[in-house]
Every structure is written in C-alpha cells, then in structure tokens.
Amino acid sequence: MSAVWFVLLFPLFGFFLLTFGSVLPRRVVSVIGPGVIGAAFAGAIWMFFWDYTNSGKTYDSVAYTWIVSGIFKVDFGAYIDPLATVMTLVITGVGFLIMVYSVGYMAEEVDYRRFFCYMNLFVFAMLLLVLSDNYLFLLVGWAGVGLTSFLLIGFWFERPAAVAAAKQALVVNVIGDWGM
C-alpha cells in the first residue's frame, strides 16, 4: 500500500475521531488533533524521499472504481508526481505547525474540540484537492476547502464580525466555484 493513502486518510480519521468523541478530555484532543496531521506529515516525508520524487516518475494509485458505465469510468485515486508530493509536504507541514500552535492559543476556548475537527477536515480537503486523480474529486476537495474555510472563519459565531467575514468568504468561494 502506498504512503499516499496514509497521508490522505490520517486527517479524515482525526476528524471522525474528534467529531464522534464528544467526551474526550482536552488533553486527548490536544494529542489527536495535531497528532494525525503530524503522522500525515511523516507519511508525506516518506512519499517525498522514498516513494516517488527520487525516481521522478508519476504514479496513479487507484483505491477503487466508483462508477463504470460503458467506456465512462470514475476512479477514486491519487495522482502523485513531484509537484503533488511537494504540495503535500507544504499542506501537512504547515498544518502541523498551525495545529501545535493552536493547542496553546485555543486552550481557554469552550469549543476546543470543534476547532480541531474543522482543522483536520480542512487539511483533508486540501490534500484531496492536491492529490485527486480526476475532476470530480478535485471539485469535492475544492468544495471541502470552501466549506471548512467558512466554518473556521466563522468559528466564533457569537461575534457579528466573524459571521460577516464567514459569509463574505463563502460568497467569494462560490464565485471561485463558478470559475472552476
């Protein structure tokens, strides 16, 4: 199995773990939130140095075929090339640093767990956007980045300025969707 699936699925696993783990103590959330992104970063380093970049080749890793109709076929897969591996390193590396910083910055927040859920989903959506091997899942990643941007910008939904900024980001993302 390729390292790309670990890189892609660690943040999604962290999102589900934190979403359905409503009774998790803060200390556990503080480990799971950044930990899964750190594990994804380690997988991205593995991908960069050992799987793909050294050989300079491209690789299409197909997990499963989703739709088949005559000659039309939609696979769920990851397309890996040197650019994708570098972008994966950037997304997971910067994401990990943001998560580590957020452990202290968000320490007094009531919705601590919710923030880390959103961040894990954001990193997953960014990775899906970068690694998808077809336009359908690229658009799913694009929409996921737009949704999670809206959720993160509007995290403090009690503040009118945060709500207005989240709405503005959503409108700009929808305009970008039309461009895509």
Coordinates of N, CA and C in Angstrom, one line a residue:
M1 N 0.8 -1.2 0.0 CA 0.0 0.0 0.0 C 0.9 1.2 0.0
S2 N 0.5 2.2 -0.8 CA 1.3 3.4 -0.9 C 1.1 4.3 0.3
A3 N 2.1 5.1 0.6 CA 2.0 6.1 1.7 C 1.0 7.2 1.5
V4 N 0.6 7.4 0.2 CA -0.3 8.5 -0.1 C -1.7 8.2 0.6
W5 N -2.1 7.0 0.8 CA -3.4 6.8 1.4 C -3.3 7.0 2.9
F6 N -2.2 6.8 3.5 CA -2.0 7.2 4.9 C -2.0 8.7 5.1
V7 N -1.3 9.4 4.2 CA -1.3 10.8 4.2 C -2.7 11.4 4.1
L8 N -3.5 10.9 3.2 CA -4.8 11.4 2.9 C -5.8 11.0 4.0
L9 N -5.7 9.8 4.5 CA -6.7 9.4 5.4 C -6.5 9.7 6.9
F10 N -5.2 10.0 7.3 CA -5.0 10.4 8.7 C -5.8 11.6 9.1
P11 N -5.8 12.7 8.4 CA -6.6 13.8 8.8 C -8.1 13.5 8.8
L12 N -8.6 12.7 7.9 CA -10.0 12.3 7.9 C -10.3 11.4 9.1
F13 N -9.4 10.5 9.5 CA -9.6 9.7 10.7 C -9.6 10.6 11.9
G14 N -8.8 11.6 12.0 CA -8.8 12.5 13.1 C -10.1 13.3 13.2
F15 N -10.6 13.7 12.0 CA -11.9 14.4 12.0 C -13.0 13.6 12.6
F16 N -13.1 12.3 12.1 CA -14.1 11.5 12.6 C -14.0 11.1 14.1
L17 N -12.7 10.9 14.5 CA -12.4 10.6 15.9 C -12.8 11.7 16.8
L18 N -12.5 13.0 16.4 CA -12.9 14.1 17.2 C -14.3 14.5 17.1
T19 N -14.9 14.2 16.0 CA -16.4 14.5 15.8 C -17.2 13.6 16.7
F20 N -16.9 12.4 16.7 CA -17.8 11.4 17.5 C -17.2 11.2 18.9
G21 N -16.1 11.8 19.2 CA -15.5 11.6 20.6 C -15.9 12.8 21.4
S22 N -17.1 13.1 21.6 CA -17.5 14.3 22.3 C -17.2 14.3 23.8
V23 N -16.8 13.1 24.3 CA -16.5 13.0 25.8 C -15.0 13.0 26.0
L24 N -14.2 13.2 24.9 CA -12.8 13.2 25.0 C -12.3 14.4 25.8
P25 N -11.4 14.1 26.8 CA -10.8 15.2 27.5 C -9.9 16.1 26.6
R26 N -9.7 17.3 27.1 CA -8.8 18.3 26.3 C -7.4 17.7 26.0
R27 N -6.9 17.1 26.9 CA -5.5 16.5 26.7 C -5.5 15.5 25.6
V28 N -6.5 14.7 25.5 CA -6.6 13.7 24.4 C -6.8 14.4 23.0
V29 N -7.7 15.5 23.0 CA -7.9 16.3 21.8 C -6.6 16.9 21.4
S30 N -5.9 17.4 22.4 CA -4.6 18.1 22.1 C -3.6 17.2 21.5
V31 N -3.7 15.9 21.7 CA -2.8 14.9 21.1 C -3.3 14.4 19.7
I32 N -4.6 14.1 19.7 CA -5.2 13.6 18.4 C -5.2 14.7 17.3
G33 N -5.6 15.9 17.6 CA -5.7 17.0 16.6 C -4.4 17.1 15.9
P34 N -3.3 17.6 16.5 CA -2.1 17.7 15.8 C -1.4 16.4 15.5
G35 N -1.7 15.3 16.3 CA -1.0 14.1 16.1 C -1.3 13.4 14.7
V36 N -2.6 13.5 14.3 CA -2.9 12.9 13.0 C -2.3 13.7 11.8
I37 N -2.2 15.0 12.0 CA -1.5 15.8 11.0 C 0.0 15.6 11.0
G38 N 0.5 15.4 12.2 CA 2.0 15.1 12.3 C 2.3 13.7 11.6
A39 N 1.4 12.8 11.8 CA 1.5 11.4 11.2 C 1.4 11.6 9.6
A40 N 0.5 12.4 9.2 CA 0.3 12.6 7.8 C 1.6 13.3 7.2
F41 N 2.2 14.2 8.0 CA 3.4 14.9 7.6 C 4.6 13.8 7.4
A42 N 4.6 12.9 8.4 CA 5.6 11.9 8.3 C 5.4 11.0 7.1
G43 N 4.2 10.7 6.8 CA 3.9 10.0 5.5 C 4.3 10.8 4.3
A44 N 4.1 12.1 4.3 CA 4.4 12.9 3.2 C 5.9 12.9 3.0
I45 N 6.7 13.0 4.1 CA 8.1 12.9 4.0 C 8.6 11.5 3.4
W46 N 7.9 10.5 3.9 CA 8.2 9.2 3.3 C 7.9 9.2 1.8
M47 N 6.8 9.7 1.4 CA 6.4 9.8 0.0 C 7.4 10.6 -0.8
F48 N 7.9 11.7 -0.2 CA 8.8 12.6 -0.9 C 10.2 12.0 -1.1
F49 N 10.7 11.3 -0.1 CA 12.0 10.8 -0.2 C 12.1 9.4 -0.8
W50 N 11.1 8.5 -0.6 CA 11.3 7.1 -0.9 C 10.3 6.7 -2.0
D51 N 9.1 7.2 -2.0 CA 8.1 6.6 -2.9 C 8.2 7.1 -4.4
Y52 N 8.2 8.4 -4.5 CA 8.0 9.0 -5.9 C 9.0 9.9 -6.4
T53 N 9.4 10.9 -5.6 CA 10.2 12.0 -6.1 C 11.6 11.6 -6.6
N54 N 12.3 10.7 -5.9 CA 13.6 10.3 -6.3 C 13.6 9.7 -7.7
S55 N 12.6 9.0 -8.1 CA 12.6 8.4 -9.4 C 12.1 9.4 -10.4
G56 N 11.4 10.4 -10.0 CA 11.0 11.5 -11.0 C 9.8 11.0 -11.8
K57 N 9.1 9.9 -11.4 CA 8.0 9.4 -12.2 C 6.7 9.9 -11.6
T58 N 5.7 9.7 -12.4 CA 4.3 9.9 -11.9 C 3.7 8.6 -11.6
Y59 N 2.7 8.7 -10.7 CA 2.1 7.4 -10.2 C 0.6 7.7 -10.0
D60 N -0.3 6.8 -10.5 CA -1.7 7.0 -10.2 C -2.1 5.8 -9.4
S61 N -2.4 6.0 -8.1 CA -2.8 5.0 -7.2 C -4.3 5.0 -7.1
V62 N -5.0 4.0 -7.6 CA -6.4 3.9 -7.6 C -6.9 3.0 -6.4
A63 N -7.7 3.6 -5.5 CA -8.2 2.9 -4.4 C -9.4 2.0 -4.8
Y64 N -10.3 2.5 -5.5 CA -11.5 1.8 -6.1 C -12.1 2.5 -7.2
T65 N -12.8 1.7 -8.0 CA -13.6 2.3 -9.1 C -15.0 2.6 -8.6
W66 N -15.4 3.8 -8.8 CA -16.7 4.3 -8.2 C -17.8 4.1 -9.2
I67 N -17.6 4.5 -10.4 CA -18.7 4.5 -11.4 C -18.1 3.9 -12.7
V68 N -18.8 2.9 -13.3 CA -18.5 2.4 -14.6 C -19.8 2.3 -15.4
S69 N -19.7 2.9 -16.6 CA -20.8 2.9 -17.5 C -20.3 3.0 -18.9
G70 N -20.3 1.8 -19.5 CA -19.7 1.7 -20.9 C -18.2 2.1 -20.8
I71 N -17.8 3.1 -21.6 CA -16.4 3.5 -21.6 C -16.1 4.5 -20.5
F72 N -17.2 5.1 -19.9 CA -17.0 6.1 -18.8 C -16.7 5.4 -17.5
K73 N -15.7 5.9 -16.9 CA -15.2 5.3 -15.6 C -14.7 6.3 -14.7
V74 N -15.2 6.3 -13.4 CA -14.7 7.3 -12.4 C -14.0 6.5 -11.3
D75 N -12.7 6.7 -11.1 CA -12.0 6.1 -10.1 C -11.8 7.0 -8.9
F76 N -11.7 6.5 -7.7 CA -11.2 7.3 -6.6 C -9.7 6.9 -6.4
G77 N -8.9 7.9 -6.8 CA -7.5 7.6 -6.7 C -6.7 8.8 -6.4
A78 N -5.4 8.6 -6.3 CA -4.5 9.8 -6.1 C -3.4 9.8 -7.2
Y79 N -3.2 10.9 -7.7 CA -2.2 11.1 -8.8 C -1.0 11.8 -8.1
I80 N 0.1 11.1 -8.1 CA 1.3 11.5 -7.4 C 2.4 11.8 -8.4
D81 N 2.9 13.1 -8.3 CA 4.0 13.5 -9.1 C 4.9 14.4 -8.2
P82 N 6.0 14.8 -8.7 CA 6.9 15.6 -7.8 C 6.2 16.9 -7.2
L83 N 5.3 17.5 -8.0 CA 4.6 18.7 -7.5 C 3.6 18.3 -6.4
A84 N 2.9 17.3 -6.6 CA 1.9 16.8 -5.6 C 2.6 16.5 -4.3
T85 N 3.8 15.8 -4.4 CA 4.5 15.5 -3.2 C 5.0 16.7 -2.4
V86 N 5.4 17.7 -3.2 CA 5.9 19.0 -2.5 C 4.7 19.7 -1.9
M87 N 3.6 19.7 -2.6 CA 2.4 20.4 -2.0 C 1.9 19.6 -0.8
T88 N 2.0 18.3 -0.9 CA 1.6 17.5 0.3 C 2.4 17.8 1.5
L89 N 3.7 18.0 1.3 CA 4.6 18.4 2.4 C 4.3 19.7 2.9
V90 N 3.9 20.7 2.0 CA 3.6 22.0 2.5 C 2.3 22.0 3.3
I91 N 1.3 21.3 2.8 CA 0.0 21.3 3.5 C 0.1 20.6 4.8
T92 N 0.7 19.5 4.9 CA 0.8 18.8 6.2 C 1.8 19.4 7.1
G93 N 2.9 19.9 6.6 CA 3.9 20.6 7.4 C 3.4 21.8 8.1
V94 N 2.9 22.7 7.3 CA 2.3 24.0 7.8 C 1.1 23.7 8.6
G95 N 0.2 22.7 8.2 CA -0.9 22.4 9.0 C -0.5 21.8 10.4
F96 N 0.5 21.0 10.4 CA 1.0 20.5 11.7 C 1.5 21.7 12.6
L97 N 2.2 22.6 12.1 CA 2.7 23.7 12.9 C 1.5 24.6 13.4
I98 N 0.5 24.8 12.5 CA -0.6 25.5 13.0 C -1.4 24.8 14.1
M99 N -1.5 23.5 14.0 CA -2.2 22.7 15.0 C -1.4 22.8 16.3
V100 N -0.1 22.6 16.3 CA 0.7 22.7 17.5 C 0.5 24.1 18.2
Y101 N 0.6 25.1 17.4 CA 0.4 26.5 17.9 C -1.0 26.6 18.5
S102 N -2.0 26.0 17.9 CA -3.4 26.2 18.3 C -3.6 25.5 19.6
V103 N -2.9 24.5 20.0 CA -3.1 23.8 21.2 C -3.0 24.9 22.4
G104 N -2.0 25.7 22.3 CA -1.9 26.8 23.4 C -2.8 27.9 23.1
Y105 N -2.9 28.3 21.9 CA -3.7 29.5 21.6 C -5.2 29.3 21.9
M106 N -5.7 28.2 21.6 CA -7.1 27.9 21.8 C -7.4 27.2 23.2
A107 N -6.4 27.2 24.1 CA -6.5 26.4 25.3 C -7.7 26.8 26.2
E108 N -8.1 28.1 26.1 CA -9.2 28.5 27.0 C -10.6 28.5 26.3
E109 N -10.6 28.0 25.1 CA -11.9 28.0 24.3 C -12.8 26.9 24.8
V110 N -14.1 27.3 24.8 CA -15.1 26.3 25.2 C -15.2 25.2 24.1
D111 N -15.2 25.6 22.9 CA -15.4 24.6 21.7 C -14.0 24.2 21.2
Y112 N -13.1 23.8 22.0 CA -11.8 23.4 21.7 C -11.8 22.3 20.7
R113 N -12.5 21.2 21.0 CA -12.6 20.1 20.1 C -13.2 20.4 18.7
R114 N -14.1 21.3 18.7 CA -14.7 21.6 17.4 C -13.7 22.3 16.5
F115 N -12.8 23.1 17.0 CA -11.8 23.8 16.2 C -10.9 22.7 15.6
F116 N -10.5 21.7 16.4 CA -9.6 20.7 15.8 C -10.3 19.8 14.8
C117 N -11.6 19.6 15.0 CA -12.4 18.9 14.0 C -12.3 19.6 12.7
Y118 N -12.6 20.9 12.7 CA -12.6 21.7 11.5 C -11.2 21.7 10.8
M119 N -10.2 21.9 11.6 CA -8.8 21.9 11.1 C -8.4 20.6 10.4
N120 N -8.8 19.5 11.0 CA -8.5 18.2 10.4 C -9.2 18.0 9.1
L121 N -10.5 18.4 9.1 CA -11.3 18.4 7.8 C -10.7 19.3 6.8
F122 N -10.2 20.5 7.2 CA -9.6 21.4 6.2 C -8.4 20.8 5.6
V123 N -7.5 20.2 6.4 CA -6.3 19.6 5.9 C -6.7 18.4 4.9
F124 N -7.6 17.6 5.3 CA -8.1 16.5 4.4 C -8.6 17.1 3.1
A125 N -9.4 18.1 3.1 CA -9.9 18.7 1.9 C -8.8 19.3 1.0
M126 N -7.8 19.9 1.6 CA -6.7 20.4 0.9 C -5.9 19.3 0.2
L127 N -5.7 18.2 1.0 CA -5.0 17.1 0.4 C -5.7 16.4 -0.7
L128 N -7.1 16.3 -0.6 CA -7.9 15.7 -1.6 C -7.8 16.6 -2.9
L129 N -7.8 17.9 -2.7 CA -7.7 18.8 -3.8 C -6.4 18.6 -4.5
V130 N -5.3 18.5 -3.8 CA -4.0 18.4 -4.4 C -3.8 17.0 -5.0
L131 N -4.3 15.9 -4.4 CA -3.9 14.6 -4.8 C -4.9 13.9 -5.7
S132 N -6.1 14.4 -5.9 CA -7.2 13.7 -6.7 C -6.7 13.5 -8.1
D133 N -7.1 12.3 -8.6 CA -6.7 12.0 -10.0 C -7.8 12.2 -11.0
N134 N -8.9 12.9 -10.6 CA -9.9 13.2 -11.6 C -10.6 14.5 -11.2
Y135 N -11.4 15.1 -12.1 CA -12.0 16.4 -11.8 C -13.1 16.3 -10.8
L136 N -13.8 15.2 -10.7 CA -14.9 15.0 -9.7 C -14.4 15.2 -8.3
F137 N -13.4 14.5 -8.0 CA -12.8 14.5 -6.6 C -12.0 15.8 -6.4
L138 N -11.5 16.4 -7.4 CA -10.9 17.7 -7.3 C -11.9 18.7 -6.9
L139 N -13.1 18.6 -7.5 CA -14.2 19.6 -7.1 C -14.7 19.3 -5.7
V140 N -14.7 18.0 -5.3 CA -15.1 17.7 -3.9 C -14.1 18.3 -2.9
G141 N -12.8 18.2 -3.3 CA -11.8 18.8 -2.4 C -11.9 20.3 -2.4
W142 N -12.2 20.9 -3.6 CA -12.4 22.4 -3.7 C -13.6 22.8 -2.8
A143 N -14.7 22.1 -2.9 CA -15.9 22.5 -2.1 C -15.6 22.2 -0.6
G144 N -14.8 21.2 -0.3 CA -14.5 21.0 1.1 C -13.6 22.1 1.7
V145 N -12.7 22.6 0.9 CA -11.9 23.7 1.3 C -12.7 24.9 1.5
G146 N -13.7 25.2 0.6 CA -14.6 26.3 0.8 C -15.5 26.2 2.0
L147 N -16.0 25.0 2.3 CA -16.8 24.8 3.5 C -16.1 24.9 4.7
T148 N -14.9 24.3 4.8 CA -14.1 24.4 6.0 C -13.5 25.8 6.3
S149 N -13.3 26.5 5.2 CA -12.9 27.9 5.3 C -14.0 28.7 6.0
F150 N -15.2 28.5 5.5 CA -16.4 29.1 6.1 C -16.5 28.8 7.6
L151 N -16.4 27.5 7.9 CA -16.5 27.1 9.3 C -15.4 27.6 10.2
L152 N -14.2 27.7 9.7 CA -13.1 28.2 10.5 C -13.1 29.7 10.7
I153 N -13.5 30.4 9.6 CA -13.6 31.9 9.7 C -14.7 32.3 10.7
G154 N -15.8 31.5 10.6 CA -17.0 31.8 11.5 C -16.9 31.0 12.8
F155 N -15.8 30.5 13.2 CA -15.6 29.7 14.4 C -16.3 30.4 15.6
W156 N -16.0 31.7 15.8 CA -16.6 32.5 16.9 C -17.9 33.1 16.4
F157 N -18.9 32.2 16.2 CA -20.2 32.6 15.6 C -21.0 33.6 16.5
E158 N -20.6 33.8 17.7 CA -21.3 34.8 18.5 C -20.9 36.2 18.1
R159 N -19.8 36.4 17.5 CA -19.3 37.7 17.1 C -19.8 38.1 15.7
P160 N -20.5 39.2 15.6 CA -21.1 39.6 14.3 C -20.0 39.8 13.2
A161 N -18.8 40.2 13.6 CA -17.7 40.4 12.6 C -17.3 39.1 12.0
A162 N -17.2 38.0 12.8 CA -16.8 36.7 12.3 C -17.9 36.1 11.4
V163 N -19.1 36.3 11.7 CA -20.2 35.9 10.9 C -20.2 36.6 9.5
A164 N -20.0 37.9 9.6 CA -19.9 38.6 8.3 C -18.7 38.2 7.5
A165 N -17.6 38.0 8.1 CA -16.4 37.5 7.3 C -16.6 36.1 6.8
A166 N -17.3 35.3 7.5 CA -17.5 33.9 7.0 C -18.5 33.9 5.8
K167 N -19.5 34.8 5.9 CA -20.4 34.9 4.8 C -19.7 35.5 3.5
Q168 N -18.8 36.4 3.8 CA -18.0 37.0 2.7 C -17.1 35.9 2.0
A169 N -16.5 35.1 2.9 CA -15.6 34.1 2.4 C -16.4 33.1 1.6
L170 N -17.6 32.8 2.0 CA -18.5 31.8 1.3 C -18.9 32.3 0.0
V171 N -19.2 33.6 -0.1 CA -19.6 34.2 -1.4 C -18.4 34.2 -2.4
V172 N -17.2 34.5 -1.9 CA -16.0 34.5 -2.7 C -15.7 33.1 -3.2
N173 N -15.9 32.1 -2.3 CA -15.6 30.7 -2.7 C -16.6 30.3 -3.7
V174 N -17.9 30.7 -3.6 CA -18.9 30.3 -4.6 C -18.6 30.9 -6.0
I175 N -18.1 32.2 -6.0 CA -17.6 32.8 -7.2 C -16.5 32.0 -7.8
G176 N -15.5 31.6 -6.9 CA -14.4 30.7 -7.4 C -14.9 29.4 -7.9
D177 N -16.0 28.8 -7.3 CA -16.6 27.6 -7.8 C -17.1 27.8 -9.2
W178 N -17.7 28.9 -9.5 CA -18.1 29.1 -10.9 C -17.0 29.2 -11.8
G179 N -15.9 29.8 -11.4 CA -14.7 29.8 -12.2 C -14.1 28.5 -12.5
M180 N -14.2 27.6 -11.5 CA -13.7 26.2 -11.7 C -14.6 25.5 -12.6

